[in-house]
Amino acid sequence: MPIYEAKTRRPLLVPVLGLIAGLALVQPSGAAAQTPLGIDDVLTTTQVTEVALSPDGDLVASVATRPVSNGEVYGRTFYEMDPGRSDIWLTSRRTGERRNLTQGHGDAAGFWCASWSPDGQRLAMLSTRPEKNEPRGGDNVRLYVWERVTGTLRRISDIAISSQTLGGSPQYAVDLRGGPAGDASRQCGAMINAPFTWLDNSHLLAVALPEGRTSGLLDAYSRGLKQGAATLDRLRTGQEATFTPSGSGTERVVPADSASSTVTLTVFDLAGGAPVAIPGIPDFPFRGALQVLIAPDRKKVAVLTNTGAIQPKANEKLVYNYQAWVTEKRFGIVDLVAGAKPHWLDLKDAGLVLDLLGWSPSGTQLAFRGRSNLNTRNLSLFAVATDTGRVRRLSPDSLSVGGAAAGVTGLPMDTPIFWLDENRILARTVRAGTDLEPIDWYRVSVGIMTAPRQDWWLLDANAAPENLTAALEKAPTELWRDEGVERFRGLGGGKLWSLDVAKREIKAIPAALPPSPALMWPADRSRPVSSIVVAGKGGDGLPRYALVDLKAQSPVVRDLPMTGPRSIVVAADPDRKLVVTSDPTAQGWRINARDVGAGTTRELLSVDEHLAKVRWGKIQLVDYLGDDGQPLKAGVILPPDYVPGKKYPALVWVYAGMIIRDLNSSSLDAYRPGFYNMQLYAAKGYVVLIPSMPLQKRGKSDDFIELSKGVMPAVNRVVELGMVDPDRLAVMGQSYGGFSVYSLVTYTNRFKAGIALAGLTEWTSNYGQFDPTARGFAGIEHEKSDNWGLAETGQVGLTVPPYEDLWHYWRNSPLNYVDRVNTPLLLIHGEQDIRGPMSQAEEFFFNLYRQGKDARLLRYWGEDHGLRQSPANVRSIHGEILGWLEKYIGPGGPTPAAKAGGPGSR
């Protein structure tokens, strides 16, 4: 049936941060631009969070958040990427016809996580759509299916489905793999793992919730607020105590509601059969994902669930205090039949289990990784026989099967092992003692760090381990299966490789790949493919893409020329030689489908035409030397009507550790959400300066001291270039950027105004403060915060608890230097900030108040670390920032009140 929805040309989507690279818009010559960017322009853009191609390559399902408008429901997560405010659009690649399939605005409903059935005749999705007597905006997350033949969209069950929260430290994450979609983890866009997958054309496997539980998307930021209301009721009646317990050591508390802290694996039959439910799967909501791996016969699954946080011990060094690395786990096998119960197996012989990697070809064994104790990063490979529970170790002590962001939800994962038969596994390893922390493997993947040597070893139960890549200067880091059980293709060292395990033969295949190529598609590495899509970097540092045809005797590399320097591939079907690209310009965004084989391109969507009227500020790079003599770059956004030779007031956006390499930096992205969009301040007549702020390598360091070394030289440079008035400087930052602001104003008076958003001021107290969103998780409220782990692993320059090195914490805490602050300071913080409680800003403010210094504290109740759940709060904060800048450094000069200074001047 036709899917064209006629006559509407409203903006549909703009790529999501993280899915699409930063954009530096340059107004084309002759463009009829009328006005600088305003906050309404930002709030009325939309974002694409997912793109799913149908198996036949015709239909493209795009999940797009709706623009901010009245009648929507907010307060669930960041406004610009809230799946509860998304719709699914269908576009025909063949005809270009499109329609809004879900039309969620009328009910304030969201639809997301689009997933095609193997035959392409059904599209499954999650939704908050209210039915029956459910409230506007919905009361839970449920599964819906669109039938391609009939065009009907229906809820398949009233059973609630688990959903992962967005942002840092995700809750209720699920790692669901196997089945028709292959061994790659199911995902709903760049930041969310899918809680369901197809078993075949008519059956879905989902992680469902017991009756009475609310899905994480709706619950994450409302739970504590609801608990507050319930507390008030208890206080009024005087019949119930209002405490919640936390315990340590032998006093650890078993949550009173632990029986309900479970999920149910459920198979839904779309042909009308009753759901098959297997309840009783433990569901610890924090630190890592519930892993579910479907067996090759699709009749059973392996489950690795987190049951709680590991109790730390005195003098115990935890090498990585984050997510699945510090959780107690339980492993089991579940038959997908009515009445089945989990069969739990004891894996204590493997030490501390980290994650599941894959089933053997027969489905009788499962490979997994574990480590001997909490103070090692060396990961050993094991296999368990699922019928007997017998565990055998496969890797020697000299190797660690790492080389990826293991055990951390939200970081890129890959495939470190391949089963060859029931006795042999091909595994990528590093030498024991050289494995990196997961976050550092992520830095390797984006080119910030250098990896230790990785090799592919043949691990044979009946023979000694054998290094198949030892003779290579640099082994391939990525492999995927080729035709035949023991043949593989790979990428590494800028080359394409072939590996024949049986022949012990590995060789480079001549191919003109882009520089530093990485495999983008296919995500599933377990099946042979005829083509791949790779991403690399050109000489300008910007992305380059190519489709590589592997079927020819010599691989054919087809560059994918983009229409602009910020274009990017967002979806692909390499075997059909199809790619979907997002192509941004100053006139808006084009979403294009390209048939690389035929050499044709069809425009699927032309969106955000309202941005064509914007008069953008010019973006450029400035070279300078840091205090240590290091060559650095800074990004600069000029006012739209910039006049060379005129000195402008400057806003310096800071974030310790940020490095500006090119115009692709996310801080220069013209589509950043809300008040984070730096073009908004250029539009008001400010030069925006974004300096590089290099820090020492991970580990113990003094970030408080180091962070200024890239900032002030950048300021001096733009002053020397005549762009900036040295007497009208302001500094602003968020999160670690907020910490950067608090730090900078303690040792320089050059800034006439400071704005600290969600910043940290005192590391000792922040180390142990509870996560404010943990309220309502009785007995485990103290186990939700990740801040102690972030501190001990060196991510903020700290490496041990404060009681082991109090002086290090003290000297890096801006609060301890608050008497030196003379810069008028605007402090903004959210009540439900998971990275630093509101008390971090309150303490700094009160110490300024005690000294009679100029400061204004804004506490946004209900808001999170990003301070952008509510559009009203976004508008308010944007207005407060502009007012503060205008008062102290405005284009017309500081106001008389600001010049007067003194206590109480506003």
PDB file of N, CA and C in Angstrom, residues 214 274 591 783:
ATOM      1  N   THR A 214       7.389   0.004  36.693  1.00  0.00           N
ATOM      2  CA  THR A 214       7.398   1.008  35.635  1.00  0.00           C
ATOM      3  C   THR A 214       8.732   0.972  34.912  1.00  0.00           C
ATOM      4  N   ALA A 274      -0.600 -17.541  23.100  1.00  0.00           N
ATOM      5  CA  ALA A 274      -0.365 -16.902  24.398  1.00  0.00           C
ATOM      6  C   ALA A 274       1.120 -16.651  24.594  1.00  0.00           C
ATOM      7  N   ILE A 591      18.560  13.828   3.820  1.00  0.00           N
ATOM      8  CA  ILE A 591      18.752  12.417   4.092  1.00  0.00           C
ATOM      9  C   ILE A 591      18.649  11.696   2.757  1.00  0.00           C
ATOM     10  N   GLU A 783      24.535   2.311  46.356  1.00  0.00           N
ATOM     11  CA  GLU A 783      25.248   1.574  45.306  1.00  0.00           C
ATOM     12  C   GLU A 783      24.993   2.125  43.911  1.00  0.00           C
TER      13      GLU A 783
END
